[in-house]
mmCIF file with all atom_site columns, C-alpha atoms in Angstrom:
data_model
loop_
_atom_site.group_PDB
_atom_site.id
_atom_site.type_symbol
_atom_site.label_atom_id
_atom_site.label_alt_id
_atom_site.label_comp_id
_atom_site.label_asym_id
_atom_site.label_entity_id
_atom_site.label_seq_id
_atom_site.pdbx_PDB_ins_code
_atom_site.Cartn_x
_atom_site.Cartn_y
_atom_site.Cartn_z
_atom_site.occupancy
_atom_site.B_iso_or_equiv
_atom_site.pdbx_formal_charge
_atom_site.auth_seq_id
_atom_site.auth_comp_id
_atom_site.auth_asym_id
_atom_site.auth_atom_id
_atom_site.pdbx_PDB_model_num
ATOM 1   C CA . MET A 1 1   ? -96.643  75.220 110.201 1.00 48.00 ? 1   MET A CA 1
ATOM 2   C CA . PRO A 1 2   ? -93.867  74.408 107.682 1.00 46.00 ? 2   PRO A CA 1
ATOM 3   C CA . TYR A 1 3   ? -94.002  71.361 105.451 1.00 46.00 ? 3   TYR A CA 1
ATOM 4   C CA . SER A 1 4   ? -91.458  68.779 106.517 1.00 48.00 ? 4   SER A CA 1
ATOM 5   C CA . ASP A 1 5   ? -91.345  65.001 106.463 1.00 46.00 ? 5   ASP A CA 1
ATOM 6   C CA . ARG A 1 6   ? -89.600  65.238 109.858 1.00 51.00 ? 6   ARG A CA 1
ATOM 7   C CA . GLY A 1 7   ? -92.955  66.230 111.328 1.00 49.00 ? 7   GLY A CA 1
ATOM 8   C CA . ARG A 1 8   ? -94.553  62.918 110.392 1.00 46.00 ? 8   ARG A CA 1
ATOM 9   C CA . GLY A 1 9   ? -92.905  60.798 113.073 1.00 49.00 ? 9   GLY A CA 1
ATOM 10  C CA . PRO A 1 10  ? -94.846  61.712 116.251 1.00 54.00 ? 10  PRO A CA 1
ATOM 11  C CA . VAL A 1 11  ? -98.216  60.496 114.898 1.00 54.00 ? 11  VAL A CA 1
ATOM 12  C CA . GLY A 1 12  ? -96.963  57.494 112.929 1.00 52.00 ? 12  GLY A CA 1
ATOM 13  C CA . LEU A 1 13  ? -96.420  57.406 109.178 1.00 49.00 ? 13  LEU A CA 1
ATOM 14  C CA . GLU A 1 14  ? -99.853  55.854 108.572 1.00 52.00 ? 14  GLU A CA 1
ATOM 15  C CA . HIS A 1 15  ? -101.472 59.125 109.688 1.00 51.00 ? 15  HIS A CA 1
ATOM 16  C CA . ALA A 1 16  ? -99.265  61.485 107.699 1.00 54.00 ? 16  ALA A CA 1
ATOM 17  C CA . THR A 1 17  ? -98.885  61.942 103.958 1.00 56.00 ? 17  THR A CA 1
ATOM 18  C CA . SER A 1 18  ? -95.329  62.629 102.804 1.00 57.00 ? 18  SER A CA 1
ATOM 19  C CA . VAL A 1 19  ? -94.834  66.145 101.440 1.00 64.00 ? 19  VAL A CA 1
ATOM 20  C CA . SER A 1 20  ? -94.164  64.894 97.903  1.00 66.00 ? 20  SER A CA 1
ATOM 21  C CA . LEU A 1 21  ? -97.300  62.736 97.851  1.00 66.00 ? 21  LEU A CA 1
ATOM 22  C CA . ALA A 1 22  ? -99.316  65.545 99.447  1.00 64.00 ? 22  ALA A CA 1
ATOM 23  C CA . ARG A 1 23  ? -98.342  67.761 96.519  1.00 72.00 ? 23  ARG A CA 1
ATOM 24  C CA . ALA A 1 24  ? -99.293  65.013 94.064  1.00 72.00 ? 24  ALA A CA 1
ATOM 25  C CA . LEU A 1 25  ? -102.668 64.598 95.741  1.00 68.00 ? 25  LEU A CA 1
ATOM 26  C CA . ALA A 1 26  ? -103.324 68.343 95.704  1.00 72.00 ? 26  ALA A CA 1
ATOM 27  C CA . VAL A 1 27  ? -102.493 68.488 91.996  1.00 74.00 ? 27  VAL A CA 1
ATOM 28  C CA . GLY A 1 28  ? -104.809 65.542 91.374  1.00 70.00 ? 28  GLY A CA 1
ATOM 29  C CA . GLY A 1 29  ? -107.563 67.318 93.253  1.00 69.00 ? 29  GLY A CA 1
ATOM 30  C CA . LEU A 1 30  ? -107.189 70.435 91.116  1.00 74.00 ? 30  LEU A CA 1
ATOM 31  C CA . SER A 1 31  ? -107.031 68.456 87.873  1.00 71.00 ? 31  SER A CA 1
ATOM 32  C CA . ARG A 1 32  ? -110.033 69.167 85.656  1.00 68.00 ? 32  ARG A CA 1
ATOM 33  C CA . LEU A 1 33  ? -111.902 70.887 88.478  1.00 75.00 ? 33  LEU A CA 1
ATOM 34  C CA . GLU A 1 34  ? -114.709 72.992 87.025  1.00 77.00 ? 34  GLU A CA 1
ATOM 35  C CA . PRO A 1 35  ? -112.980 76.361 86.320  1.00 78.00 ? 35  PRO A CA 1
ATOM 36  C CA . SER A 1 36  ? -116.163 78.403 86.792  1.00 82.00 ? 36  SER A CA 1
ATOM 37  C CA . LEU A 1 37  ? -116.451 77.460 90.478  1.00 83.00 ? 37  LEU A CA 1
ATOM 38  C CA . THR A 1 38  ? -115.989 80.419 92.819  1.00 90.00 ? 38  THR A CA 1
ATOM 39  C CA . THR A 1 39  ? -116.614 78.382 95.968  1.00 93.00 ? 39  THR A CA 1
ATOM 40  C CA . VAL A 1 40  ? -115.286 74.861 96.545  1.00 93.00 ? 40  VAL A CA 1
ATOM 41  C CA . ASP A 1 41  ? -116.308 72.588 99.405  1.00 95.00 ? 41  ASP A CA 1
ATOM 42  C CA . VAL A 1 42  ? -113.568 70.080 100.268 1.00 95.00 ? 42  VAL A CA 1
ATOM 43  C CA . TRP A 1 43  ? -113.891 66.944 102.383 1.00 97.00 ? 43  TRP A CA 1
ATOM 44  C CA . ASP A 1 44  ? -110.822 65.079 103.667 1.00 96.00 ? 44  ASP A CA 1
ATOM 45  C CA . PRO A 1 45  ? -111.850 61.826 105.406 1.00 96.00 ? 45  PRO A CA 1
ATOM 46  C CA . ALA A 1 46  ? -108.305 60.911 106.481 1.00 93.00 ? 46  ALA A CA 1
ATOM 47  C CA . ALA A 1 47  ? -106.848 64.343 107.164 1.00 93.00 ? 47  ALA A CA 1
ATOM 48  C CA . GLY A 1 48  ? -103.783 63.238 109.124 1.00 89.00 ? 48  GLY A CA 1
ATOM 49  C CA . LEU A 1 49  ? -101.384 66.143 109.660 1.00 89.00 ? 49  LEU A CA 1
ATOM 50  C CA . GLY A 1 50  ? -103.176 68.159 106.994 1.00 89.00 ? 50  GLY A CA 1
ATOM 51  C CA . PHE A 1 51  ? -100.331 68.349 104.471 1.00 86.00 ? 51  PHE A CA 1
ATOM 52  C CA . ALA A 1 52  ? -102.414 67.539 101.395 1.00 86.00 ? 52  ALA A CA 1
ATOM 53  C CA . GLY A 1 53  ? -105.531 69.380 102.504 1.00 90.00 ? 53  GLY A CA 1
ATOM 54  C CA . PHE A 1 54  ? -103.683 72.576 103.322 1.00 92.00 ? 54  PHE A CA 1
ATOM 55  C CA . LEU A 1 55  ? -101.686 72.536 100.077 1.00 88.00 ? 55  LEU A CA 1
ATOM 56  C CA . LEU A 1 56  ? -104.948 72.134 98.166  1.00 90.00 ? 56  LEU A CA 1
ATOM 57  C CA . VAL A 1 57  ? -106.676 74.921 100.081 1.00 92.00 ? 57  VAL A CA 1
ATOM 58  C CA . GLU A 1 58  ? -103.697 77.225 99.541  1.00 90.00 ? 58  GLU A CA 1
ATOM 59  C CA . ALA A 1 59  ? -103.749 76.550 95.796  1.00 88.00 ? 59  ALA A CA 1
ATOM 60  C CA . LEU A 1 60  ? -107.482 77.176 95.522  1.00 90.00 ? 60  LEU A CA 1
ATOM 61  C CA . GLN A 1 61  ? -107.358 80.368 97.569  1.00 90.00 ? 61  GLN A CA 1
ATOM 62  C CA . SER A 1 62  ? -104.425 81.700 95.540  1.00 86.00 ? 62  SER A CA 1
ATOM 63  C CA . SER A 1 63  ? -106.693 81.362 92.482  1.00 86.00 ? 63  SER A CA 1
ATOM 64  C CA . GLY A 1 64  ? -109.345 83.507 94.130  1.00 89.00 ? 64  GLY A CA 1
ATOM 65  C CA . VAL A 1 65  ? -111.599 80.585 95.074  1.00 91.00 ? 65  VAL A CA 1
ATOM 66  C CA . GLU A 1 66  ? -113.424 80.589 98.396  1.00 94.00 ? 66  GLU A CA 1
ATOM 67  C CA . VAL A 1 67  ? -112.907 77.272 100.200 1.00 94.00 ? 67  VAL A CA 1
ATOM 68  C CA . ARG A 1 68  ? -114.828 75.444 102.899 1.00 97.00 ? 68  ARG A CA 1
ATOM 69  C CA . TYR A 1 69  ? -112.712 72.584 104.256 1.00 97.00 ? 69  TYR A CA 1
ATOM 70  C CA . ARG A 1 70  ? -113.938 69.740 106.433 1.00 98.00 ? 70  ARG A CA 1
ATOM 71  C CA . GLY A 1 71  ? -111.593 66.995 107.586 1.00 97.00 ? 71  GLY A CA 1
ATOM 72  C CA . GLN A 1 72  ? -111.505 64.233 110.145 1.00 97.00 ? 72  GLN A CA 1
ATOM 73  C CA . ASP A 1 73  ? -109.050 61.639 111.411 1.00 95.00 ? 73  ASP A CA 1
ATOM 74  C CA . ILE A 1 74  ? -109.046 58.837 113.944 1.00 93.00 ? 74  ILE A CA 1
ATOM 75  C CA . ASN A 1 75  ? -105.699 59.935 115.441 1.00 91.00 ? 75  ASN A CA 1
ATOM 76  C CA . GLU A 1 76  ? -106.117 62.678 118.048 1.00 94.00 ? 76  GLU A CA 1
ATOM 77  C CA . ALA A 1 77  ? -102.504 63.905 117.833 1.00 92.00 ? 77  ALA A CA 1
ATOM 78  C CA . ALA A 1 78  ? -102.790 64.212 114.054 1.00 91.00 ? 78  ALA A CA 1
ATOM 79  C CA . VAL A 1 79  ? -106.014 66.194 114.394 1.00 95.00 ? 79  VAL A CA 1
ATOM 80  C CA . SER A 1 80  ? -104.350 68.587 116.859 1.00 94.00 ? 80  SER A CA 1
ATOM 81  C CA . ALA A 1 81  ? -101.469 69.165 114.453 1.00 91.00 ? 81  ALA A CA 1
ATOM 82  C CA . SER A 1 82  ? -103.856 69.636 111.542 1.00 93.00 ? 82  SER A CA 1
ATOM 83  C CA . LEU A 1 83  ? -105.923 72.178 113.486 1.00 96.00 ? 83  LEU A CA 1
ATOM 84  C CA . ARG A 1 84  ? -102.789 74.233 114.098 1.00 94.00 ? 84  ARG A CA 1
ATOM 85  C CA . ARG A 1 85  ? -101.942 74.075 110.399 1.00 93.00 ? 85  ARG A CA 1
ATOM 86  C CA . PHE A 1 86  ? -105.390 75.359 109.423 1.00 96.00 ? 86  PHE A CA 1
ATOM 87  C CA . GLU A 1 87  ? -105.597 78.124 112.031 1.00 94.00 ? 87  GLU A CA 1
ATOM 88  C CA . ALA A 1 88  ? -105.397 80.877 109.410 1.00 91.00 ? 88  ALA A CA 1
ATOM 89  C CA . VAL A 1 89  ? -108.016 79.314 107.119 1.00 94.00 ? 89  VAL A CA 1
ATOM 90  C CA . HIS A 1 90  ? -111.320 81.133 107.560 1.00 91.00 ? 90  HIS A CA 1
ATOM 91  C CA . ASP A 1 91  ? -113.745 78.235 107.067 1.00 96.00 ? 91  ASP A CA 1
ATOM 92  C CA . ALA A 1 92  ? -112.034 75.015 108.114 1.00 97.00 ? 92  ALA A CA 1
ATOM 93  C CA . GLU A 1 93  ? -113.177 72.395 110.610 1.00 97.00 ? 93  GLU A CA 1
ATOM 94  C CA . ILE A 1 94  ? -111.358 69.192 111.564 1.00 98.00 ? 94  ILE A CA 1
ATOM 95  C CA . ALA A 1 95  ? -112.898 66.547 113.793 1.00 98.00 ? 95  ALA A CA 1
ATOM 96  C CA . HIS A 1 96  ? -111.419 63.712 115.825 1.00 97.00 ? 96  HIS A CA 1
ATOM 97  C CA . ALA A 1 97  ? -113.510 60.758 114.615 1.00 96.00 ? 97  ALA A CA 1
ATOM 98  C CA . ASP A 1 98  ? -113.390 57.284 113.109 1.00 96.00 ? 98  ASP A CA 1
ATOM 99  C CA . THR A 1 99  ? -114.459 58.091 109.547 1.00 97.00 ? 99  THR A CA 1
ATOM 100 C CA . LEU A 1 100 ? -115.555 54.532 108.818 1.00 97.00 ? 100 LEU A CA 1
ATOM 101 C CA . ALA A 1 101 ? -117.875 54.525 111.831 1.00 97.00 ? 101 ALA A CA 1
ATOM 102 C CA . HIS A 1 102 ? -119.111 58.118 111.831 1.00 96.00 ? 102 HIS A CA 1
ATOM 103 C CA . ASP A 1 103 ? -119.387 61.085 109.476 1.00 97.00 ? 103 ASP A CA 1
ATOM 104 C CA . ALA A 1 104 ? -118.688 64.148 111.612 1.00 97.00 ? 104 ALA A CA 1
ATOM 105 C CA . PHE A 1 105 ? -120.121 66.399 108.883 1.00 97.00 ? 105 PHE A CA 1
ATOM 106 C CA . GLU A 1 106 ? -123.259 64.597 107.741 1.00 95.00 ? 106 GLU A CA 1
ATOM 107 C CA . ASP A 1 107 ? -124.900 67.703 106.255 1.00 95.00 ? 107 ASP A CA 1
ATOM 108 C CA . PHE A 1 108 ? -121.798 68.678 104.249 1.00 96.00 ? 108 PHE A CA 1
ATOM 109 C CA . SER A 1 109 ? -121.691 67.815 100.522 1.00 95.00 ? 109 SER A CA 1
ATOM 110 C CA . ALA A 1 110 ? -118.393 68.185 98.692  1.00 95.00 ? 110 ALA A CA 1
ATOM 111 C CA . ASP A 1 111 ? -117.287 69.476 95.327  1.00 93.00 ? 111 ASP A CA 1
ATOM 112 C CA . LEU A 1 112 ? -113.950 67.803 95.908  1.00 92.00 ? 112 LEU A CA 1
ATOM 113 C CA . VAL A 1 113 ? -112.825 64.926 98.128  1.00 93.00 ? 113 VAL A CA 1
ATOM 114 C CA . ILE A 1 114 ? -109.181 64.015 98.679  1.00 91.00 ? 114 ILE A CA 1
ATOM 115 C CA . VAL A 1 115 ? -108.269 60.640 100.146 1.00 90.00 ? 115 VAL A CA 1
ATOM 116 C CA . ASP A 1 116 ? -104.999 59.329 101.542 1.00 85.00 ? 116 ASP A CA 1
ATOM 117 C CA . ALA A 1 117 ? -106.280 56.585 103.794 1.00 84.00 ? 117 ALA A CA 1
ATOM 118 C CA . PRO A 1 118 ? -103.824 54.238 105.558 1.00 80.00 ? 118 PRO A CA 1
ATOM 119 C CA . TRP A 1 119 ? -102.807 51.519 103.098 1.00 76.00 ? 119 TRP A CA 1
ATOM 120 C CA . GLY A 1 120 ? -103.417 47.969 104.251 1.00 76.00 ? 120 GLY A CA 1
ATOM 121 C CA . MET A 1 121 ? -105.282 48.991 107.406 1.00 85.00 ? 121 MET A CA 1
ATOM 122 C CA . ASP A 1 122 ? -107.931 46.435 108.351 1.00 91.00 ? 122 ASP A CA 1
ATOM 123 C CA . TRP A 1 123 ? -111.374 47.542 109.492 1.00 94.00 ? 123 TRP A CA 1
ATOM 124 C CA . ARG A 1 124 ? -112.162 44.808 111.996 1.00 94.00 ? 124 ARG A CA 1
ATOM 125 C CA . GLN A 1 125 ? -112.383 47.244 114.933 1.00 94.00 ? 125 GLN A CA 1
ATOM 126 C CA . SER A 1 126 ? -114.934 49.325 113.026 1.00 95.00 ? 126 SER A CA 1
ATOM 127 C CA . ALA A 1 127 ? -116.808 46.328 111.593 1.00 96.00 ? 127 ALA A CA 1
ATOM 128 C CA . THR A 1 128 ? -119.937 46.634 113.730 1.00 97.00 ? 128 THR A CA 1
ATOM 129 C CA . ALA A 1 129 ? -120.402 50.311 112.865 1.00 97.00 ? 129 ALA A CA 1
ATOM 130 C CA . VAL A 1 130 ? -119.475 49.790 109.203 1.00 97.00 ? 130 VAL A CA 1
ATOM 131 C CA . GLU A 1 131 ? -121.973 46.966 108.767 1.00 97.00 ? 131 GLU A CA 1
ATOM 132 C CA . ALA A 1 132 ? -124.689 49.004 110.502 1.00 97.00 ? 132 ALA A CA 1
ATOM 133 C CA . ARG A 1 133 ? -124.011 51.967 108.199 1.00 97.00 ? 133 ARG A CA 1
ATOM 134 C CA . HIS A 1 134 ? -124.046 49.613 105.215 1.00 97.00 ? 134 HIS A CA 1
ATOM 135 C CA . ARG A 1 135 ? -127.474 48.304 106.195 1.00 96.00 ? 135 ARG A CA 1
ATOM 136 C CA . ALA A 1 136 ? -128.628 51.926 106.473 1.00 96.00 ? 136 ALA A CA 1
ATOM 137 C CA . GLY A 1 137 ? -127.471 52.666 102.916 1.00 95.00 ? 137 GLY A CA 1
ATOM 138 C CA . ALA A 1 138 ? -123.842 53.746 103.232 1.00 95.00 ? 138 ALA A CA 1
ATOM 139 C CA . PHE A 1 139 ? -120.992 51.976 101.412 1.00 94.00 ? 139 PHE A CA 1
ATOM 140 C CA . GLY A 1 140 ? -123.332 51.457 98.486  1.00 90.00 ? 140 GLY A CA 1
ATOM 141 C CA . PHE A 1 141 ? -120.575 50.032 96.298  1.00 85.00 ? 141 PHE A CA 1
ATOM 142 C CA . GLY A 1 142 ? -120.112 47.064 98.627  1.00 89.00 ? 142 GLY A CA 1
ATOM 143 C CA . LEU A 1 143 ? -117.936 45.985 101.553 1.00 92.00 ? 143 LEU A CA 1
ATOM 144 C CA . PRO A 1 144 ? -114.409 44.695 100.870 1.00 89.00 ? 144 PRO A CA 1
ATOM 145 C CA . GLN A 1 145 ? -112.556 41.999 102.769 1.00 88.00 ? 145 GLN A CA 1
ATOM 146 C CA . ARG A 1 146 ? -111.763 43.141 106.290 1.00 91.00 ? 146 ARG A CA 1
ATOM 147 C CA . SER A 1 147 ? -108.013 43.106 105.749 1.00 88.00 ? 147 SER A CA 1
ATOM 148 C CA . ASP A 1 148 ? -108.010 46.382 103.769 1.00 85.00 ? 148 ASP A CA 1
ATOM 149 C CA . SER A 1 149 ? -110.207 49.439 104.352 1.00 91.00 ? 149 SER A CA 1
ATOM 150 C CA . ILE A 1 150 ? -109.132 51.518 101.324 1.00 89.00 ? 150 ILE A CA 1
ATOM 151 C CA . TRP A 1 151 ? -112.278 50.826 99.304  1.00 89.00 ? 151 TRP A CA 1
ATOM 152 C CA . LEU A 1 152 ? -114.445 51.888 102.269 1.00 94.00 ? 152 LEU A CA 1
ATOM 153 C CA . PHE A 1 153 ? -112.816 55.327 102.176 1.00 94.00 ? 153 PHE A CA 1
ATOM 154 C CA . ILE A 1 154 ? -113.229 55.509 98.380  1.00 91.00 ? 154 ILE A CA 1
ATOM 155 C CA . SER A 1 155 ? -116.884 54.501 98.680  1.00 93.00 ? 155 SER A CA 1
ATOM 156 C CA . LEU A 1 156 ? -117.550 57.162 101.315 1.00 95.00 ? 156 LEU A CA 1
ATOM 157 C CA . ALA A 1 157 ? -115.722 59.737 99.192  1.00 94.00 ? 157 ALA A CA 1
ATOM 158 C CA . LEU A 1 158 ? -117.930 59.055 96.177  1.00 93.00 ? 158 LEU A CA 1
ATOM 159 C CA . GLU A 1 159 ? -121.071 59.174 98.308  1.00 94.00 ? 159 GLU A CA 1
ATOM 160 C CA . LYS A 1 160 ? -119.989 62.471 99.879  1.00 96.00 ? 160 LYS A CA 1
ATOM 161 C CA . LEU A 1 161 ? -119.921 64.286 96.547  1.00 94.00 ? 161 LEU A CA 1
ATOM 162 C CA . ARG A 1 162 ? -122.572 66.817 95.717  1.00 90.00 ? 162 ARG A CA 1
ATOM 163 C CA . PRO A 1 163 ? -125.509 65.145 93.878  1.00 89.00 ? 163 PRO A CA 1
ATOM 164 C CA . ALA A 1 164 ? -125.084 64.987 90.113  1.00 86.00 ? 164 ALA A CA 1
ATOM 165 C CA . LYS A 1 165 ? -128.111 67.214 89.524  1.00 87.00 ? 165 LYS A CA 1
ATOM 166 C CA . GLN A 1 166 ? -126.302 69.885 91.558  1.00 87.00 ? 166 GLN A CA 1
ATOM 167 C CA . GLY A 1 167 ? -123.143 69.611 89.479  1.00 83.00 ? 167 GLY A CA 1
ATOM 168 C CA . GLY A 1 168 ? -121.518 66.546 91.018  1.00 86.00 ? 168 GLY A CA 1
ATOM 169 C CA . GLY A 1 169 ? -117.916 66.604 92.152  1.00 88.00 ? 169 GLY A CA 1
ATOM 170 C CA . ARG A 1 170 ? -114.530 64.925 91.985  1.00 88.00 ? 170 ARG A CA 1
ATOM 171 C CA . VAL A 1 171 ? -112.485 62.503 94.063  1.00 89.00 ? 171 VAL A CA 1
ATOM 172 C CA . ALA A 1 172 ? -108.689 62.383 94.063  1.00 87.00 ? 172 ALA A CA 1
ATOM 173 C CA . ALA A 1 173 ? -107.007 59.626 96.057  1.00 85.00 ? 173 ALA A CA 1
ATOM 174 C CA . LEU A 1 174 ? -103.668 57.953 96.664  1.00 81.00 ? 174 LEU A CA 1
ATOM 175 C CA . VAL A 1 175 ? -104.302 54.228 96.423  1.00 77.00 ? 175 VAL A CA 1
ATOM 176 C CA . ASN A 1 176 ? -102.684 50.947 95.493  1.00 72.00 ? 176 ASN A CA 1
ATOM 177 C CA . PRO A 1 177 ? -103.862 49.316 92.234  1.00 67.00 ? 177 PRO A CA 1
ATOM 178 C CA . GLY A 1 178 ? -106.054 46.755 93.976  1.00 62.00 ? 178 GLY A CA 1
ATOM 179 C CA . ALA A 1 179 ? -108.315 49.506 95.324  1.00 60.00 ? 179 ALA A CA 1
ATOM 180 C CA . LEU A 1 180 ? -109.297 50.714 91.879  1.00 59.00 ? 180 LEU A CA 1
ATOM 181 C CA . ARG A 1 181 ? -112.123 48.184 91.510  1.00 63.00 ? 181 ARG A CA 1
ATOM 182 C CA . PRO A 1 182 ? -115.287 47.928 93.605  1.00 61.00 ? 182 PRO A CA 1
ATOM 183 C CA . PRO A 1 183 ? -115.346 44.764 95.769  1.00 66.00 ? 183 PRO A CA 1
ATOM 184 C CA . ALA A 1 184 ? -117.840 42.997 93.481  1.00 57.00 ? 184 ALA A CA 1
ATOM 185 C CA . ALA A 1 185 ? -115.413 43.373 90.575  1.00 47.00 ? 185 ALA A CA 1
ATOM 186 C CA . GLN A 1 186 ? -112.472 41.823 92.409  1.00 44.00 ? 186 GLN A CA 1
ATOM 187 C CA . PRO A 1 187 ? -111.628 38.413 90.933  1.00 38.00 ? 187 PRO A CA 1
ATOM 188 C CA . ALA A 1 188 ? -111.336 35.498 93.345  1.00 38.00 ? 188 ALA A CA 1
ATOM 189 C CA . GLY A 1 189 ? -107.993 35.501 95.113  1.00 35.00 ? 189 GLY A CA 1
ATOM 190 C CA . CYS A 1 190 ? -107.219 39.034 93.947  1.00 35.00 ? 190 CYS A CA 1
ATOM 191 C CA . ASP A 1 191 ? -104.305 40.576 95.798  1.00 36.00 ? 191 ASP A CA 1
ATOM 192 C CA . SER A 1 192 ? -103.977 44.295 96.407  1.00 34.00 ? 192 SER A CA 1
ATOM 193 C CA . GLY A 1 193 ? -100.580 44.335 94.735  1.00 35.00 ? 193 GLY A CA 1
ATOM 194 C CA . SER A 1 194 ? -97.849  46.875 95.314  1.00 33.00 ? 194 SER A CA 1
ATOM 195 C CA . SER A 1 195 ? -98.517  50.150 97.074  1.00 33.00 ? 195 SER A CA 1
ATOM 196 C CA . THR A 1 196 ? -98.208  52.399 94.059  1.00 34.00 ? 196 THR A CA 1
ATOM 197 C CA . PRO A 1 197 ? -99.767  55.826 94.622  1.00 33.00 ? 197 PRO A CA 1
ATOM 198 C CA . ALA A 1 198 ? -102.131 57.223 92.027  1.00 35.00 ? 198 ALA A CA 1
ATOM 199 C CA . CYS A 1 199 ? -105.102 59.500 91.922  1.00 38.00 ? 199 CYS A CA 1
ATOM 200 C CA . TRP A 1 200 ? -108.328 57.507 91.984  1.00 36.00 ? 200 TRP A CA 1
ATOM 201 C CA . SER A 1 201 ? -109.433 56.597 88.504  1.00 31.00 ? 201 SER A CA 1
ATOM 202 C CA . ARG A 1 202 ? -111.394 54.006 86.592  1.00 28.00 ? 202 ARG A CA 1
ATOM 203 C CA . SER A 1 203 ? -108.091 52.931 85.033  1.00 28.00 ? 203 SER A CA 1
ATOM 204 C CA . PRO A 1 204 ? -104.788 52.621 86.926  1.00 29.00 ? 204 PRO A CA 1
ATOM 205 C CA . ALA A 1 205 ? -102.966 53.667 83.760  1.00 28.00 ? 205 ALA A CA 1
ATOM 206 C CA . PHE A 1 206 ? -104.507 57.139 83.843  1.00 27.00 ? 206 PHE A CA 1
ATOM 207 C CA . PRO A 1 207 ? -104.190 58.812 87.248  1.00 33.00 ? 207 PRO A CA 1
ATOM 208 C CA . THR A 1 208 ? -106.940 61.435 87.078  1.00 39.00 ? 208 THR A CA 1
ATOM 209 C CA . ALA A 1 209 ? -109.619 62.811 89.313  1.00 41.00 ? 209 ALA A CA 1
ATOM 210 C CA . SER A 1 210 ? -113.036 61.216 88.988  1.00 42.00 ? 210 SER A CA 1
ATOM 211 C CA . ARG A 1 211 ? -116.395 62.895 88.531  1.00 42.00 ? 211 ARG A CA 1
ATOM 212 C CA . ARG A 1 212 ? -119.768 61.784 89.862  1.00 42.00 ? 212 ARG A CA 1
ATOM 213 C CA . THR A 1 213 ? -122.400 61.695 87.118  1.00 39.00 ? 213 THR A CA 1
ATOM 214 C CA . PRO A 1 214 ? -126.077 60.682 87.027  1.00 35.00 ? 214 PRO A CA 1
ATOM 215 C CA . ARG A 1 215 ? -125.260 57.274 85.492  1.00 32.00 ? 215 ARG A CA 1
ATOM 216 C CA . SER A 1 216 ? -122.115 56.167 87.257  1.00 36.00 ? 216 SER A CA 1
ATOM 217 C CA . PRO A 1 217 ? -119.976 57.014 90.292  1.00 38.00 ? 217 PRO A CA 1
ATOM 218 C CA . CYS A 1 218 ? -117.154 58.315 88.148  1.00 38.00 ? 218 CYS A CA 1
ATOM 219 C CA . THR A 1 219 ? -115.779 58.817 84.687  1.00 34.00 ? 219 THR A CA 1
ATOM 220 C CA . SER A 1 220 ? -112.172 59.295 83.699  1.00 33.00 ? 220 SER A CA 1
#
């Protein structure tokens, strides 16, 4: 399927990354990825139409890297479109699921996670499932205010990475500046600010991919 912003309309813009941002996210995902890797496992928790995921997979495969891609999205029409986009990819699976409530690929650990979750989407409808998962150990970095779910996606992305003793992994995300701090670090009355895209980083001034290490969830 060709890349075109015209194709974003039928599923709603919140479920489809623009082509330009999809390219930026793919570049962020490739940034500083361990060059010795011959196989890369990719998780995309908000796959949408698959623009960013497919661009990333294409880039990795063109470098001779074998890719296993797993994605999911809450929008059924977006999942259908994404499945068509990935038809020619040998090892790709995309599930129709509410990522905040359910991990459709629980036994899958990722070398690389890309995130373009809907900005400003509240998580009230998923609250019961989110809080149950939190009690069971998920969302270990804390639960944000219910008006914005971005940090929930970031938290899941970090937790989905391969364990540090197995080499860890990286997260690249498009987020607004307010999502760059865990909930506990948010000052009282903190506002999410403008919706400026950047790859997830410890510092909004340096848009880089992040790496899971034994001592901390990421380093820049």
